[in-house]
Short mmCIF file of C-alpha atoms in Angstrom, two decimals:
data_model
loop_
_atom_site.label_atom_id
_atom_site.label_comp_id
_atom_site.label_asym_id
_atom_site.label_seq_id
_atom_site.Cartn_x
_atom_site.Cartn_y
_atom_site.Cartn_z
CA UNK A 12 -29.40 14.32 -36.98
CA UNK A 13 -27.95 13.24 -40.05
CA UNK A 14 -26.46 16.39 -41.49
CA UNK A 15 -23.21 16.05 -40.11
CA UNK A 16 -22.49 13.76 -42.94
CA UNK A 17 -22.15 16.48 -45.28
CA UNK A 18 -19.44 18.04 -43.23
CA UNK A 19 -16.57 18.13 -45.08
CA UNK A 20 -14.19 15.76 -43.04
CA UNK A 21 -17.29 13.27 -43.80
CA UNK A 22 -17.73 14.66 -47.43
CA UNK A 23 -14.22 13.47 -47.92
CA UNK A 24 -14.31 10.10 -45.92
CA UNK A 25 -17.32 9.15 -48.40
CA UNK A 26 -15.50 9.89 -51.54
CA UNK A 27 -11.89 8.17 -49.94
CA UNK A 28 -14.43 5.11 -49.30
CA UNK A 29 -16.17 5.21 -52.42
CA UNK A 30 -12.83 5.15 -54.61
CA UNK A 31 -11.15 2.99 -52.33
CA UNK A 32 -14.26 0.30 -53.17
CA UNK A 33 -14.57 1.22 -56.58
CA UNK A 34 -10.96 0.23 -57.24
CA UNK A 35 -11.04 -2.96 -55.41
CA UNK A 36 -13.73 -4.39 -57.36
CA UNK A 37 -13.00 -2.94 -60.75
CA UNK A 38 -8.95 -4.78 -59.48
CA UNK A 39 -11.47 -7.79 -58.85
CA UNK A 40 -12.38 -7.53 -62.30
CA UNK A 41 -9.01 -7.18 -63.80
CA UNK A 42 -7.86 -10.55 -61.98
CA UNK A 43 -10.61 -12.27 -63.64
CA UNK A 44 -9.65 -10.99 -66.68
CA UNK A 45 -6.36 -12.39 -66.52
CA UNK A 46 -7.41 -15.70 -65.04
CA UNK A 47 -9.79 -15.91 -68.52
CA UNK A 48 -6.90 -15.01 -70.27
CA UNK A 49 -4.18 -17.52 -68.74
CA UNK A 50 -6.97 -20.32 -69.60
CA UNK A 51 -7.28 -19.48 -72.78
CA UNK A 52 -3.28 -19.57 -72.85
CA UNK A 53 -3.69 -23.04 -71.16
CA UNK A 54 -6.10 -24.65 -73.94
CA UNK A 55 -3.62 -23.15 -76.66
CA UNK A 56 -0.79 -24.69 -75.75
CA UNK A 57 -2.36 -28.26 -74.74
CA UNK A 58 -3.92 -28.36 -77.67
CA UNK A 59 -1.07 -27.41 -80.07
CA UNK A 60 1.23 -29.85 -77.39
CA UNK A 61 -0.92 -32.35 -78.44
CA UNK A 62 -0.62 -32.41 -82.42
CA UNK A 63 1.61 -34.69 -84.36
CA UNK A 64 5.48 -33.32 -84.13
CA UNK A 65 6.42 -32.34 -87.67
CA UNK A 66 9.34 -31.05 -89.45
CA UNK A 67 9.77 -27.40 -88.80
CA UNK A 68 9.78 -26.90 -92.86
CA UNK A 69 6.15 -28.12 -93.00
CA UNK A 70 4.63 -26.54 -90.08
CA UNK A 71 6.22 -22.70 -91.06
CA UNK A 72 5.57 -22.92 -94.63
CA UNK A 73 7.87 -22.54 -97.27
CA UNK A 74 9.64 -19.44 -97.75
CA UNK A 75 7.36 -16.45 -98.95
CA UNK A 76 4.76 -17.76 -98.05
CA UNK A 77 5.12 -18.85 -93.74
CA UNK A 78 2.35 -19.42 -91.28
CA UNK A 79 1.51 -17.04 -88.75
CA UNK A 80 3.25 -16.91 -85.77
CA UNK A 81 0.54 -17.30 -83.30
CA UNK A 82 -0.59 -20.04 -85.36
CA UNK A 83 2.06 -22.29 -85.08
CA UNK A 84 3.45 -21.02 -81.30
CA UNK A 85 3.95 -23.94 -79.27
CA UNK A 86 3.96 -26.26 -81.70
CA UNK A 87 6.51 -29.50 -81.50
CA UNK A 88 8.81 -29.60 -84.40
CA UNK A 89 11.86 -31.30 -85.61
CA UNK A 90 14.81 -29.40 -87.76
CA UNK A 91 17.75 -30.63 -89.59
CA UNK A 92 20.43 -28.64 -90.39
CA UNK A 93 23.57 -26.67 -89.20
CA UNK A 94 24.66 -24.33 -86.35
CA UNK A 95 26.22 -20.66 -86.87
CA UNK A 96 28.65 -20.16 -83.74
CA UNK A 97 30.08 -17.03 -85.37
CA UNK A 98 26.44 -16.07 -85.33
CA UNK A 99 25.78 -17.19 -81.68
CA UNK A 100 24.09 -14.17 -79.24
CA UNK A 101 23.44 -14.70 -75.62
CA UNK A 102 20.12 -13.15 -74.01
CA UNK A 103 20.80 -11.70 -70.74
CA UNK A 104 18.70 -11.12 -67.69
CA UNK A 105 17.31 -14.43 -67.54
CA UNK A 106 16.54 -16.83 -64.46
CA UNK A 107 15.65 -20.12 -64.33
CA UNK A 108 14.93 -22.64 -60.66
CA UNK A 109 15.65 -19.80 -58.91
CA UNK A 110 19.39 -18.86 -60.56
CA UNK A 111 20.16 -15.97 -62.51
CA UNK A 112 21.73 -16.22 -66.27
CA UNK A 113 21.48 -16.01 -69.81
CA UNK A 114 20.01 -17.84 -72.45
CA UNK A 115 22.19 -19.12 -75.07
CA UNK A 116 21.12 -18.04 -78.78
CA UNK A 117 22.00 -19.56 -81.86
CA UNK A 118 20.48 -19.65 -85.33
CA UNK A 119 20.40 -23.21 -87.25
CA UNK A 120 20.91 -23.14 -90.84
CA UNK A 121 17.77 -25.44 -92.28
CA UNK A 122 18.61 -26.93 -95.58
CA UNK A 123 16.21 -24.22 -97.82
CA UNK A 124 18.92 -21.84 -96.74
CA UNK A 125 16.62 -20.10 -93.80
CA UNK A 126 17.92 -19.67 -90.77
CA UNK A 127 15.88 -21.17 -87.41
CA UNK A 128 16.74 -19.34 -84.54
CA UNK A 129 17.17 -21.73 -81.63
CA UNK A 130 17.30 -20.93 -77.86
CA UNK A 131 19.45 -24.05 -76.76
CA UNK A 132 19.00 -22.88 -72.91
CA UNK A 133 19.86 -21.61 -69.87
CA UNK A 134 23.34 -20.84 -68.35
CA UNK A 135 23.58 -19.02 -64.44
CA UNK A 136 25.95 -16.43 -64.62
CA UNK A 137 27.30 -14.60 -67.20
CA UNK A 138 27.25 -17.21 -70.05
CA UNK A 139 30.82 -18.15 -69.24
CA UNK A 140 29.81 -21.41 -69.22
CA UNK A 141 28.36 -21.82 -72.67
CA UNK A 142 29.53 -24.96 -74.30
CA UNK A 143 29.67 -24.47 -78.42
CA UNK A 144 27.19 -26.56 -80.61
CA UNK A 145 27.96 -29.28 -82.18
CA UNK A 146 29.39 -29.38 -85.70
CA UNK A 147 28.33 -31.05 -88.24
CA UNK A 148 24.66 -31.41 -89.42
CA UNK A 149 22.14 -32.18 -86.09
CA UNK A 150 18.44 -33.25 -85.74
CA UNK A 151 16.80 -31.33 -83.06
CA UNK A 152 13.19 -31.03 -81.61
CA UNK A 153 11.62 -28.30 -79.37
CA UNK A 154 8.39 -26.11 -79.09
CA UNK A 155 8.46 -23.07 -81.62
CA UNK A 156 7.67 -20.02 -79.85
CA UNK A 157 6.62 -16.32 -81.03
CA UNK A 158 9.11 -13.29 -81.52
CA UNK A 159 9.55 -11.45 -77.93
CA UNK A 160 8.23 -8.10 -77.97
CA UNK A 161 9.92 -5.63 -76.00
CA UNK A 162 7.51 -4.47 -72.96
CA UNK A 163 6.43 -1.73 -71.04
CA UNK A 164 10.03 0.08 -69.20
CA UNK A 165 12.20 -3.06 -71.09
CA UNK A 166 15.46 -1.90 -72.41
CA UNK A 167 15.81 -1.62 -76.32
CA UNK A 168 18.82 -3.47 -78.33
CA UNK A 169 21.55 -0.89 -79.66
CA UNK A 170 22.19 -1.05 -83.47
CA UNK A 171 25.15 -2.63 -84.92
CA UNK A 172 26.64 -6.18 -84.26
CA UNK A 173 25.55 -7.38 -80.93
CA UNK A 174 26.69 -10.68 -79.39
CA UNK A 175 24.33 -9.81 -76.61
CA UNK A 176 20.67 -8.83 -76.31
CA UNK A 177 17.53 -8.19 -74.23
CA UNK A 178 15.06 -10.39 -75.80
CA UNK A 179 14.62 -12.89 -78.73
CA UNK A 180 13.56 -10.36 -80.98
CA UNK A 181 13.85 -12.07 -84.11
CA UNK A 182 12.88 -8.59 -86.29
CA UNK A 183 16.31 -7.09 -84.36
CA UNK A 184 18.50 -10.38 -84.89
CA UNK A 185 17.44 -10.59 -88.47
CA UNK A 186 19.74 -7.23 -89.24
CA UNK A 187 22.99 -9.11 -88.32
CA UNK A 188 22.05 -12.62 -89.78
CA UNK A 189 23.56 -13.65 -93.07
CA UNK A 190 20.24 -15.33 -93.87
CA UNK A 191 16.40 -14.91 -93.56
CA UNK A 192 14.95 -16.63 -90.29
CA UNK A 193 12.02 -18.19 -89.75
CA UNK A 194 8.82 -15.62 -88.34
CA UNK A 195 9.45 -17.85 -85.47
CA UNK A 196 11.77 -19.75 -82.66
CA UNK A 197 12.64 -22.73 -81.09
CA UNK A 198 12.88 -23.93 -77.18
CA UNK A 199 15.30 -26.80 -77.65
CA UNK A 200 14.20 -30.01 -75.86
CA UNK A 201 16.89 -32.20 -74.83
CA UNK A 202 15.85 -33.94 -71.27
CA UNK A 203 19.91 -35.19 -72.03
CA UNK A 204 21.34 -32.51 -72.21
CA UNK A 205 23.33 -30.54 -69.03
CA UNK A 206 24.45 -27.54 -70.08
CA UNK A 207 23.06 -24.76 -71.54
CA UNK A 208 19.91 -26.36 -69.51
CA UNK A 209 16.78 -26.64 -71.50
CA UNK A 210 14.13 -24.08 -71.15
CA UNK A 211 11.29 -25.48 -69.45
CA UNK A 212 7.79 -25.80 -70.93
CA UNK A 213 5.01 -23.70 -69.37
CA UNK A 214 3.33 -24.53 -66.69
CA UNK A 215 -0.74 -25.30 -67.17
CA UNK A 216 -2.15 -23.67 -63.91
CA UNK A 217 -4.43 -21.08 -63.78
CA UNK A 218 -2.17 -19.24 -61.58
CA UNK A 219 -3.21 -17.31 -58.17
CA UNK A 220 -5.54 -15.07 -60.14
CA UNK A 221 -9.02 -16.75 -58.79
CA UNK A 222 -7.98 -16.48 -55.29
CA UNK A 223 -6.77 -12.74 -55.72
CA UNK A 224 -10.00 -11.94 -57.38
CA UNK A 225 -12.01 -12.80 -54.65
CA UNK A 226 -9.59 -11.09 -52.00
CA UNK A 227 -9.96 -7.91 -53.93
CA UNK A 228 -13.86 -8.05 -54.22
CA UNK A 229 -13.62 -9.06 -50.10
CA UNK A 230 -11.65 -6.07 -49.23
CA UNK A 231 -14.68 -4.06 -51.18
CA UNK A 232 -17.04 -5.36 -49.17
CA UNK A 233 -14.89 -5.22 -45.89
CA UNK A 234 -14.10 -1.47 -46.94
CA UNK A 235 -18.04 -0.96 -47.16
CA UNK A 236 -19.50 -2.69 -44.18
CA UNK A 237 -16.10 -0.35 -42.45
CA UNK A 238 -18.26 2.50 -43.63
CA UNK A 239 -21.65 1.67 -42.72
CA UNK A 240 -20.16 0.93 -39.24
CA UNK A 241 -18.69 4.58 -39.07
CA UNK A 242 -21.61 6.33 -39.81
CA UNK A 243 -23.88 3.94 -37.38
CA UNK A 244 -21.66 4.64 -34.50
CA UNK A 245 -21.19 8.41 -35.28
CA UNK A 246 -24.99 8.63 -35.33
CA UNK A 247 -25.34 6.58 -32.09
CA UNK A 248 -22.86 8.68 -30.65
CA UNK A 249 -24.31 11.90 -31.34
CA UNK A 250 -27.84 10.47 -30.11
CA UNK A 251 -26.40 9.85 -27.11
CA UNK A 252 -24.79 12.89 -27.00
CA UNK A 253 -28.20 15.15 -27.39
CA UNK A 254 -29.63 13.29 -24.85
CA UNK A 255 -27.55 13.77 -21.65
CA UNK A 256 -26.80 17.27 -22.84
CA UNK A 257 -28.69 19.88 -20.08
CA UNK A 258 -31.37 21.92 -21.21
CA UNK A 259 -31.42 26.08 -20.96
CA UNK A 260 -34.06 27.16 -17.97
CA UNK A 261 -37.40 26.98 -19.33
CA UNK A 262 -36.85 25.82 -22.55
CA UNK A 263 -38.41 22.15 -23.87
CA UNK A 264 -36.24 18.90 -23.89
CA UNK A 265 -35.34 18.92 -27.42
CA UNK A 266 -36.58 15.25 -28.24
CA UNK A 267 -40.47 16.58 -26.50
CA UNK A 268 -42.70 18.76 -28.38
CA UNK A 269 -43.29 22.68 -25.94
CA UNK A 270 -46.51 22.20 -26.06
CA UNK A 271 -46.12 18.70 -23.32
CA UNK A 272 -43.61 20.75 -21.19
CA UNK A 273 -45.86 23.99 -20.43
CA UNK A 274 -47.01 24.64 -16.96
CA UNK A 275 -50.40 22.98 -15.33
#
């Protein structure tokens, strides 16, 4: 009754089922994955959030000798010193509320002679709207941030003298700066300040990872219980099937032993 499940068409239902489920749950596992990952991102940045703002001199380290980036990421700091416009870059492909834009770039001469670079913030469009920095000497605050990393199918930064880049890479901006930056960045903070608009901080949520987690692992089991219906109805089918089938002349029912059907 039963062999028809190692027909091939069946053969290859089972293994289209079995992968299908397999990948569901080990896509169940991935989710949680990232959820434990985004709260470990969450209790990093509350807790560095919630430390004493310092000057940016004292938190890096002095020069020679600076902290590790993922140390000191998210971190609020203060910094004293001068803007480069000549030195100004402007980070394309960026989006912000739902615009398109740039980010405006530009490193801050600290009084040690090190350069901070500082993302002042967003402009939509092209950056045509980028107001200058101010002269003079400035105090500014903001959340220090690590180097961006170029990912997976991102476009790499030509050599020479760029005014415009990809990413923050501070590795790749340090090759046209007159000085040595800082291992790290700034997010400006200025809730005054209009334009370029300041880059938000991140969001604490834990994101829609639980939720997806659970849809993945209830697809498995939806794709499963799919299967165990198939072959349940296939058999029932095939049951009743052999039954109202006729039998040859003289031969036994198949479901009755000859030995009931012979003659008196």
């Amino acid at each position: 009754m039963y062999r028809f499940l190692l027909r091939p068409r069946w053969l290859l239902f089972h293994a289209i089922v079995a992968l299908g489920v397999a990948g569901m749950v080990m896509l169940g596992f991935w989710q949680r994955s990232r959820l434990e990952d985004r709260r470990e991102f969450n209790a990093v940045v509350s807790a560095r959030a919630a430390e004493p703002i310092a000057p940016v001199e004292t938190v890096v380290g002095p020069p020679g000798s600076e902290a590790d980036p993922a140390s000191i990421a998210w971190r609020g700091v203060t910094a004293v010193g001068r803007y480069l416009p000549d030195e100004q870059v402007i980070i394309v492909n960026r989006s912000q509320a739902g615009r398109a834009g740039v980010n405006v770039v530009t490193p801050l001469e600290l009084a040690d002679g090190r350069l901070l670079i500082v993302n002042r913030g967003f402009v939509p469009g092209a950056g045509d709207l980028a107001t200058a920095p101010p002269e003079g000497v400035v105090e500014i605050a903001g959340r220090l941030r690590q180097s961006q990393p170029r990912r997976f199918g991102g476009l790499s930064d030509p050599e020479g003298e760029l005014t415009e880049m990809q990413r923050i890479d501070i590795a790749r901006m340090a090759e046209q700066l007159p000085a040595a930056p800082v291992p790290v960045y700034l997010d400006l903070v200025d809730p005054d300040q209009q334009l370029p608009v300041p880059v938000p901080a991140p969001s604490i949520d834990e994101g829609p990872h639980l939720s997806y987690m659970f849809q993945w692992w209830f697809f498995a089991g939806c794709a499963a219980v799919g299967w165990v219906v198939a072959v349940r109805r296939s058999i029932r089918s095939r049951r009743i099937s052999a039954a109202n089938e006729p039998t040859e002349a003289g031969s036994p029912p198949q479901d009755e032993p000859a030995s009931t059907m012979a003659a008196p």
